[in-house]
Coordinates of C-alpha atoms in Angstrom, one line a residue:
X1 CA 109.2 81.4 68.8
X2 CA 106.6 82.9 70.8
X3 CA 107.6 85.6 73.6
X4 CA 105.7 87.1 76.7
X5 CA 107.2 89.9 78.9
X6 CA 105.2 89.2 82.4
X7 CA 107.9 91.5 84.7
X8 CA 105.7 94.3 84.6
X9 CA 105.9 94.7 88.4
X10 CA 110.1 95.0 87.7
X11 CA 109.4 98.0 84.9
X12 CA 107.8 99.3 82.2
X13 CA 107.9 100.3 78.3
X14 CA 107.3 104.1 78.3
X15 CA 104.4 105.0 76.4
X16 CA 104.6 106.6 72.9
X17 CA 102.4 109.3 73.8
X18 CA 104.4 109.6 76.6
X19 CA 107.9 109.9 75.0
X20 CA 106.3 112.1 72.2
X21 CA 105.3 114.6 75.2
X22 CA 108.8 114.9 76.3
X23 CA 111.0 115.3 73.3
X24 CA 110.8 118.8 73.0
X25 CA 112.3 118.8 76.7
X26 CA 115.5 117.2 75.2
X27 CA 116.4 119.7 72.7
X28 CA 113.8 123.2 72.2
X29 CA 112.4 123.8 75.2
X30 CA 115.5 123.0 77.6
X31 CA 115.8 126.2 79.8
X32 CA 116.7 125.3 83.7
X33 CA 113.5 126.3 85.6
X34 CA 115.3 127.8 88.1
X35 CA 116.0 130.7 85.6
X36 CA 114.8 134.1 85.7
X37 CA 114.8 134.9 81.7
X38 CA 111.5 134.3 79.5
X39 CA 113.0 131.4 77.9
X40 CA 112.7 129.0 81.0
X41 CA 109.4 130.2 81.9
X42 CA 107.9 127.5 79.3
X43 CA 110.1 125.0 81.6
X44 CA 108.7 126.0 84.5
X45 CA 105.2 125.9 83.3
X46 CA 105.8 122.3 82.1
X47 CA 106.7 121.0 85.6
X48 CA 103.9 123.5 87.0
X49 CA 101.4 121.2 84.7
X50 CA 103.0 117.9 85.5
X51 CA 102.4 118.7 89.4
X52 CA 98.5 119.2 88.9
X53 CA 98.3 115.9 87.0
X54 CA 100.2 114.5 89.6
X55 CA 98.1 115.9 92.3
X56 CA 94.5 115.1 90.3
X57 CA 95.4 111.5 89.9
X58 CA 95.6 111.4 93.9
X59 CA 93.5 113.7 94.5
X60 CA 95.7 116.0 96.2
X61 CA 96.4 119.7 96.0
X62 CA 99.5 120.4 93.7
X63 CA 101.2 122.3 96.1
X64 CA 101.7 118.7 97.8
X65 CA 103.3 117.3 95.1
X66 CA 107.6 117.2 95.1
X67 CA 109.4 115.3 92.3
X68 CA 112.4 113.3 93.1
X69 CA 114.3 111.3 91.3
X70 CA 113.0 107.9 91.9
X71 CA 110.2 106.0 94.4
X72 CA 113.3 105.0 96.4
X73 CA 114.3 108.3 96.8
X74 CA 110.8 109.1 97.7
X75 CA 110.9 106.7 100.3
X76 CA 114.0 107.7 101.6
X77 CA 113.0 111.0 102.3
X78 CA 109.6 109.7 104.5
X79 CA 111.4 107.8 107.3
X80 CA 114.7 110.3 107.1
X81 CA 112.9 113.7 107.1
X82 CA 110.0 113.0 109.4
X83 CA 112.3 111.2 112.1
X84 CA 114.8 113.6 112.4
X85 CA 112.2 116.7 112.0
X86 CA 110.0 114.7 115.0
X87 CA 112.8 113.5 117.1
X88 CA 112.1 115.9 119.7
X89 CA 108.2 114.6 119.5
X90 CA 109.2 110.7 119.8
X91 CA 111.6 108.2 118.7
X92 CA 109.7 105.5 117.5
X93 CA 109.4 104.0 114.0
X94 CA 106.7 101.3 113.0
X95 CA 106.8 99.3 109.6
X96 CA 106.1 95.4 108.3
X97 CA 108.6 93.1 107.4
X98 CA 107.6 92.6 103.8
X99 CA 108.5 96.7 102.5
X100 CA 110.8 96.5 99.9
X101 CA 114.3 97.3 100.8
X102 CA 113.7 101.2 99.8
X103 CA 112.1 101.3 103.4
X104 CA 113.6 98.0 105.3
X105 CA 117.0 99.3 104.5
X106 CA 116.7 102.9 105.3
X107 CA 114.6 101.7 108.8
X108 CA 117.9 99.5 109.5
X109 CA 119.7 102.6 109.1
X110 CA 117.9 104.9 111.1
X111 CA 118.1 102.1 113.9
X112 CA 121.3 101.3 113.4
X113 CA 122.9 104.6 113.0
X114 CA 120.9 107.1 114.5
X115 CA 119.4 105.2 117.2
X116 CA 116.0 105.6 116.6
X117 CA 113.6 102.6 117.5
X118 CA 112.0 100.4 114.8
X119 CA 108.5 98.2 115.1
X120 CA 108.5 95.3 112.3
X121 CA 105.3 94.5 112.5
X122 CA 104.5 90.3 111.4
X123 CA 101.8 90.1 108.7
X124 CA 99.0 86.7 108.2
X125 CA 99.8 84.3 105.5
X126 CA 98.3 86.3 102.5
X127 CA 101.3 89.0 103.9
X128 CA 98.4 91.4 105.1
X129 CA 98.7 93.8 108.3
X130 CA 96.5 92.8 111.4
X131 CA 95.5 95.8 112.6
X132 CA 95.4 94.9 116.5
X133 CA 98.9 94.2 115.9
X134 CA 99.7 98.0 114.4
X135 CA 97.6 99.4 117.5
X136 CA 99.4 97.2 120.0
X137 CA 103.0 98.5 118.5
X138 CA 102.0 101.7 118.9
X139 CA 103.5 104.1 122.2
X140 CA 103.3 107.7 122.5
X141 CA 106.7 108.0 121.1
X142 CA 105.7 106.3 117.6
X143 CA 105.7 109.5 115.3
X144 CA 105.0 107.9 112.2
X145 CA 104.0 104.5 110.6
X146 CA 104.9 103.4 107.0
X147 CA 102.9 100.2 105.3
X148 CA 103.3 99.8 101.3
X149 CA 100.2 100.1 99.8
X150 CA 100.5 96.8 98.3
X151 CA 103.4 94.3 97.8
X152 CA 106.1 94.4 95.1
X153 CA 106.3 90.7 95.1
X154 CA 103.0 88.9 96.0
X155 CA 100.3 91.9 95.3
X156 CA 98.5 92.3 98.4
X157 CA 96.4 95.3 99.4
X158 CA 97.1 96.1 102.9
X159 CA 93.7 97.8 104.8
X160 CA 95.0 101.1 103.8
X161 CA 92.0 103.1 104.6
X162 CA 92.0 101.5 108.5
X163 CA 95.7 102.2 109.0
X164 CA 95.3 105.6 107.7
X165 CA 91.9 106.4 110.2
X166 CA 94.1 104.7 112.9
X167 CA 97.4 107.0 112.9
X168 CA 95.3 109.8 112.3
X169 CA 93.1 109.3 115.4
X170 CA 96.3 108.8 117.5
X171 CA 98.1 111.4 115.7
X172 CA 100.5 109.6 114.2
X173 CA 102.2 110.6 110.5
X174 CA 101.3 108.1 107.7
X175 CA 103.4 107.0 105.1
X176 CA 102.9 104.7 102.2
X177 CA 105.3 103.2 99.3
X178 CA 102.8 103.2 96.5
X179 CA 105.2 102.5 94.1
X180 CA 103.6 99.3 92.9
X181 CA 99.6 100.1 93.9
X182 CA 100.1 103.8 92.2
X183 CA 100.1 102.0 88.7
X184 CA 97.1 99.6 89.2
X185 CA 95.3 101.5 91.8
X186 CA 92.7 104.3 92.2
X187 CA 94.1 106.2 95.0
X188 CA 92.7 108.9 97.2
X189 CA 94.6 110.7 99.5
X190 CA 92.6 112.6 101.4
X191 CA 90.0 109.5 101.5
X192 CA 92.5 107.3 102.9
X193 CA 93.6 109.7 105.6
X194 CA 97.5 109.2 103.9
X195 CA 100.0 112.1 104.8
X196 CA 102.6 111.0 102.4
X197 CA 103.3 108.9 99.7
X198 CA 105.8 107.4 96.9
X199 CA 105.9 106.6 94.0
X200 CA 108.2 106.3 90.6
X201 CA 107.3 106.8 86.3
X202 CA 108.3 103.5 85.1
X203 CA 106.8 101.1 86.7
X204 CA 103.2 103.3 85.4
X205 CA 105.0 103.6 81.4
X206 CA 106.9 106.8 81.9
X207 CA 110.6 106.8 82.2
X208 CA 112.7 105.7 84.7
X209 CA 114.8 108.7 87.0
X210 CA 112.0 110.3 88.3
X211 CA 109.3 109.7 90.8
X212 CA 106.7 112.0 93.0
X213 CA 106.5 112.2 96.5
X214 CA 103.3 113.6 98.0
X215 CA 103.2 115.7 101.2
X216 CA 100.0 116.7 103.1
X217 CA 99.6 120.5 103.2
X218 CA 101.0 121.8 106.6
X219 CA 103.6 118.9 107.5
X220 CA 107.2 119.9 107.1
X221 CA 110.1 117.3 107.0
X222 CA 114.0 117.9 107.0
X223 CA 115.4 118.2 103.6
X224 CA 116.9 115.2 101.8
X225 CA 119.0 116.5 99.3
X226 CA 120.8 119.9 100.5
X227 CA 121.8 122.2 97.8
X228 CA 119.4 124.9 95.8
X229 CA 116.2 126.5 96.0
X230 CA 114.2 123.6 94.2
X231 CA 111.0 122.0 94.9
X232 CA 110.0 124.7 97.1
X233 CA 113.6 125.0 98.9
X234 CA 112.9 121.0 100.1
X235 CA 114.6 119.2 97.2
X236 CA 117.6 120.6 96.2
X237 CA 118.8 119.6 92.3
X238 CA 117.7 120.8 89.0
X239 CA 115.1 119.3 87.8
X240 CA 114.8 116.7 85.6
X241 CA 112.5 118.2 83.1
X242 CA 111.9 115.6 80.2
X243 CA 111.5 113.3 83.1
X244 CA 109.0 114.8 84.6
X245 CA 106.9 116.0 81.9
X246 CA 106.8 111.9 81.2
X247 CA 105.6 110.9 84.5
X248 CA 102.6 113.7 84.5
X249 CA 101.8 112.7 81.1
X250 CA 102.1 108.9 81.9
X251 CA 99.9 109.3 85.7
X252 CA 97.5 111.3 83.9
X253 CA 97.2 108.8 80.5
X254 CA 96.7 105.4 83.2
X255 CA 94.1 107.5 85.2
X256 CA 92.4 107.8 82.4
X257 CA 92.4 104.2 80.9
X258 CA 92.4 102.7 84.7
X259 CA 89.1 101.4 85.0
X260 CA 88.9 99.2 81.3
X261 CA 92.8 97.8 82.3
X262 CA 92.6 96.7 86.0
X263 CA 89.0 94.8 84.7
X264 CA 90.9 93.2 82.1
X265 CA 94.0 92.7 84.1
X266 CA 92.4 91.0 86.6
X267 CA 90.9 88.5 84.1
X268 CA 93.8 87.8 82.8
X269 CA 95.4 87.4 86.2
X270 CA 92.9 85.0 86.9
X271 CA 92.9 83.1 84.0
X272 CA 97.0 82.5 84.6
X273 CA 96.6 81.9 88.1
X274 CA 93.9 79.2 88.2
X275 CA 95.6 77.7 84.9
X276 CA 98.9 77.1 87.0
X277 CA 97.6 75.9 89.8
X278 CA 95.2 73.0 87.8
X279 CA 97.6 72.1 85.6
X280 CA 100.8 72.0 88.3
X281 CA 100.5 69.9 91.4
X282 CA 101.8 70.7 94.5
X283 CA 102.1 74.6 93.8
X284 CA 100.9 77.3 95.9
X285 CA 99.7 80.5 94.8
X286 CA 101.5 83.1 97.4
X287 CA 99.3 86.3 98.5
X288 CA 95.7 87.0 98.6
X289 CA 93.1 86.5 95.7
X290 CA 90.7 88.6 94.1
X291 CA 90.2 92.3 95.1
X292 CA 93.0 92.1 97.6
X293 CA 95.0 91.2 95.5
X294 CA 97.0 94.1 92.6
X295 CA 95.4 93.3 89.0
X296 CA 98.6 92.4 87.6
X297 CA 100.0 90.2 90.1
X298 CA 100.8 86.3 90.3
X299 CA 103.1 84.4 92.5
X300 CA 103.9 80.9 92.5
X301 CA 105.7 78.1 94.7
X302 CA 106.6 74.8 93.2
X303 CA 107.7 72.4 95.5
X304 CA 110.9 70.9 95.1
X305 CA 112.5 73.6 92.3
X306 CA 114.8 76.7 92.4
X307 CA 113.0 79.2 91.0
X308 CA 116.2 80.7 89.2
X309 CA 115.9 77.6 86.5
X310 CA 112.4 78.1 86.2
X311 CA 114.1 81.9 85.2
X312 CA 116.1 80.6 82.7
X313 CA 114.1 78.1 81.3
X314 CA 111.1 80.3 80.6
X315 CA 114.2 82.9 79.1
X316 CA 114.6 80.2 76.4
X317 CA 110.9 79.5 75.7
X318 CA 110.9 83.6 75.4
X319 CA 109.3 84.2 79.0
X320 CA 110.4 86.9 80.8
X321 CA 109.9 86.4 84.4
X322 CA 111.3 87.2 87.8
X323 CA 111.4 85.4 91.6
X324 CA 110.7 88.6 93.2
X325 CA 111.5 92.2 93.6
X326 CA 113.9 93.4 90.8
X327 CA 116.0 95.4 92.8
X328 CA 116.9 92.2 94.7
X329 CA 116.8 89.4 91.6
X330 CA 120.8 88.8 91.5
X331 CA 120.5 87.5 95.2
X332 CA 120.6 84.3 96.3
X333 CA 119.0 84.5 99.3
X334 CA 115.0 83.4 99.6
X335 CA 112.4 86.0 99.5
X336 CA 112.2 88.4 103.2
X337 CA 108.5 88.4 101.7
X338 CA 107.6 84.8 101.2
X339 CA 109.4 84.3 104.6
X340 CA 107.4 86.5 106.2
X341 CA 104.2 85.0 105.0
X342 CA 105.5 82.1 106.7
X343 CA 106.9 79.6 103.5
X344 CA 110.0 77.3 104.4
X345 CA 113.4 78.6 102.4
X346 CA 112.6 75.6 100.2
X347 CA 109.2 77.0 99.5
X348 CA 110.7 80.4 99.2
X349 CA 113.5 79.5 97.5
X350 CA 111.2 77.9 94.4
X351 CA 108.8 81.0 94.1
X352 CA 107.8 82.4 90.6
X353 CA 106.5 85.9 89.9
X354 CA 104.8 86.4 86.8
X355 CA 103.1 90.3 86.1
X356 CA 101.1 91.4 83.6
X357 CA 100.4 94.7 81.8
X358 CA 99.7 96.5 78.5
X359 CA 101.1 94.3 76.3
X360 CA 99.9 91.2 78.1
X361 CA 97.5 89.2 76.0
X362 CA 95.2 85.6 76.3
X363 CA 97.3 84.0 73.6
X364 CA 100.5 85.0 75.7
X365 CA 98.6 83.8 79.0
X366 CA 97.8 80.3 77.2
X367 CA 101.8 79.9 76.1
X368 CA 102.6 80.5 79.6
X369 CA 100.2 77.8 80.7
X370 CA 100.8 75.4 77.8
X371 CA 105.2 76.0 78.8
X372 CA 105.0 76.1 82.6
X373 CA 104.1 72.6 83.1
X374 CA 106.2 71.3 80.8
X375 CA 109.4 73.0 82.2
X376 CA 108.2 72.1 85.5
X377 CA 107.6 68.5 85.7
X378 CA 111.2 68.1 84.1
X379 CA 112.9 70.3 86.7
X380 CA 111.5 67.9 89.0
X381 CA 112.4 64.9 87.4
X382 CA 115.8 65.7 88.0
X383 CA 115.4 67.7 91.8
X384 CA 116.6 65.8 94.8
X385 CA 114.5 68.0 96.3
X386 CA 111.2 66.8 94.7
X387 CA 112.7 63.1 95.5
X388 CA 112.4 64.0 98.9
X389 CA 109.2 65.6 98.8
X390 CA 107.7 62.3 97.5
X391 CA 109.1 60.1 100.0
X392 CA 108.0 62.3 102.9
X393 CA 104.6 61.8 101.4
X394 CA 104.9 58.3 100.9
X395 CA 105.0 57.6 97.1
X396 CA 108.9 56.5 97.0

């Protein structure tokens, strides 16, 4: 039987290059950086290089670079530390209603709990930003705005450039979870006018556990993690070392090949996306297309199915799928996304993300598109949903 991983978006394989780089982390060249003895200097100098490939694949400076343990925790330390450093400043929070739940969670909490006030702004039916509404949201107590570069689940680019010019001119912090755009992106900091970012090893083929935060030069935040003297006294923890040798090897390895994958990503993208929808009836493609759109990304919604099914029938044809963010897949509640973009729960409730990578190929694109339909049209043979879709249209 065939097989095609497309959950790219949900993780990564790490990269042999990039495991071989951090074996001798494990086991010969373990000292805690922290250390004072010539034995951990060689540690210390590993994370010093990680940081500068870190910082050159963003084009920032490496003193801007902090590692953390994940994008979440990356995120995390955005909305907590610059809030409570600012409070005195302003009170005022502004995201979207599409983040994924490492920001819409800790925004809830910061409302919630410590009574700050939080903006969710709407976004159009692609799930893009309108910039009049960012500017209308904004007060002279907003302190900082935080828009995901691109999202998790239906891979669009938000006008990252124009919100960045924006809060700078009104002199307002910008954050951005690049988690997803990070791995399929070319990103530039300074161009962008971003003053932090996120974003996590595995979802670019280094491991999972560790991620990078960025911080412009001259901004200060309240710690997240209390404890030692790490990461410049701001991240308390010993490091993880293997892990983060990975992730500078693994930034530094997609930088390089970036240009040759996202053109052949978005082929392939492409190719799946205007397969499914002329060969599928009555599907919508969710997101925008073409250069607003990540390389990898494709997201479907087939009127009158569940889109869990669709899970575990393309699990038994060897099709590894999801219906939307990973960290979310074991709910049964529709897609905050999809919702947002304005879809009914039924339309929401039968959505189908398929992502692509590495080990993505044409012959796996054409088994997707010569199963799909199949699996489909049988789903709805047997759908009381897709009985009532037909008879709302007239044809029972």
């Amino acid at each position: 039987m065939q097989s095609a991983y497309l959950d790219y978006a949900a993780t990564t394989p790490t990269d042999s290059e990039v495991l071989a780089a951090m074996m001798p982390y494990f086991t010969e060249v373990f000292g805690n950086p922290s250390s004072v003895y010539s034995f951990a200097a060689k540690s210390r100098k590993a994370i010093d290089t990680a940081r500068g490939q870190v910082a050159r694949a963003l084009n920032a400076e490496p003193d801007e670079i902090f590692f953390t343990g994940s994008g979440t925790e990356a995120d995390n330390w955005a909305l907590k530390g610059t809030m409570e450093r600012l409070r005195s400043k302003g009170d005022h929070l502004i995201t979207t209603k599409i983040e994924h739940h490492a920001i819409l969670h800790t925004a809830e909490y910061l409302e919630k709990v410590e009574g700050f006030h939080v903006t969710y702004l709407p976004v159009d039916s692609d799930g893009r930003v309108r910039m009049e509404d960012l500017e209308a949201a904004m007060t002279d107590k907003t302190v900082l705005v935080s828009v995901m570069f691109a999202n998790n689940e239906v891979g669009t680019i938000q006008p990252i450039g124009e919100i960045g010019s924006l809060c700078r001119r009104r002199g307002v912090l910008f954050h951005t979870d690049a988690v997803q755009a990070a791995a399929q992106l070319d990103i530039d900091v300074k161009a962008l006018n971003i003053d932090m970012l996120s974003l996590s090893a595995h979802k670019m083929y280094g491991p999972k556990g560790v991620g990078a935060f960025y911080l412009r030069r001259g901004l200060r935040l309240e710690n997240f993690v209390h404890g030692g003297g790490q990461e410049k006294g701001l991240r308390a923890s010993t490091e993880n070392l293997a892990g983060i040798v990975g992730l500078g090897v693994a930034i530094e390895r997609l930088k390089a090949h970036l240009p040759k994958e996202k053109a052949r990503l978005c082929a392939l993208r492409d190719r799946l996306i205007d397969g499914v929808l002329s060969k599928i009836p009555d599907t919508k493609l969710n997101g925008a297309r073409g250069d607003e759109r990540l390389p990898n990304n494709t997201n479907f919604s087939f009127i009158g199915i569940e889109g869990e099914t669709l899970l575990l029938d393309l699990d038994s044809k060897g099709i590894s799928a999801s219906t939307g963010s990973a960290c979310s897949s074991a709910s049964l509640e529709p897609s905050h996304v999809l919702l947002a973009l304005g879809l009914s729960h039924e339309m929401a409730h039968g959505s189908l993300r398929m992502t692509l990578g590495r080990g993505t190929t044409g012959e796996q694109v054409d088994y997707v598109l010569n199963v799909l339909p199949e699996i489909v049209a049988r789903r709805r043979s047997m759908s009381p949903l897709w009985e009532d879709f037909l008879k709302r249209r007239g044809e029972k």
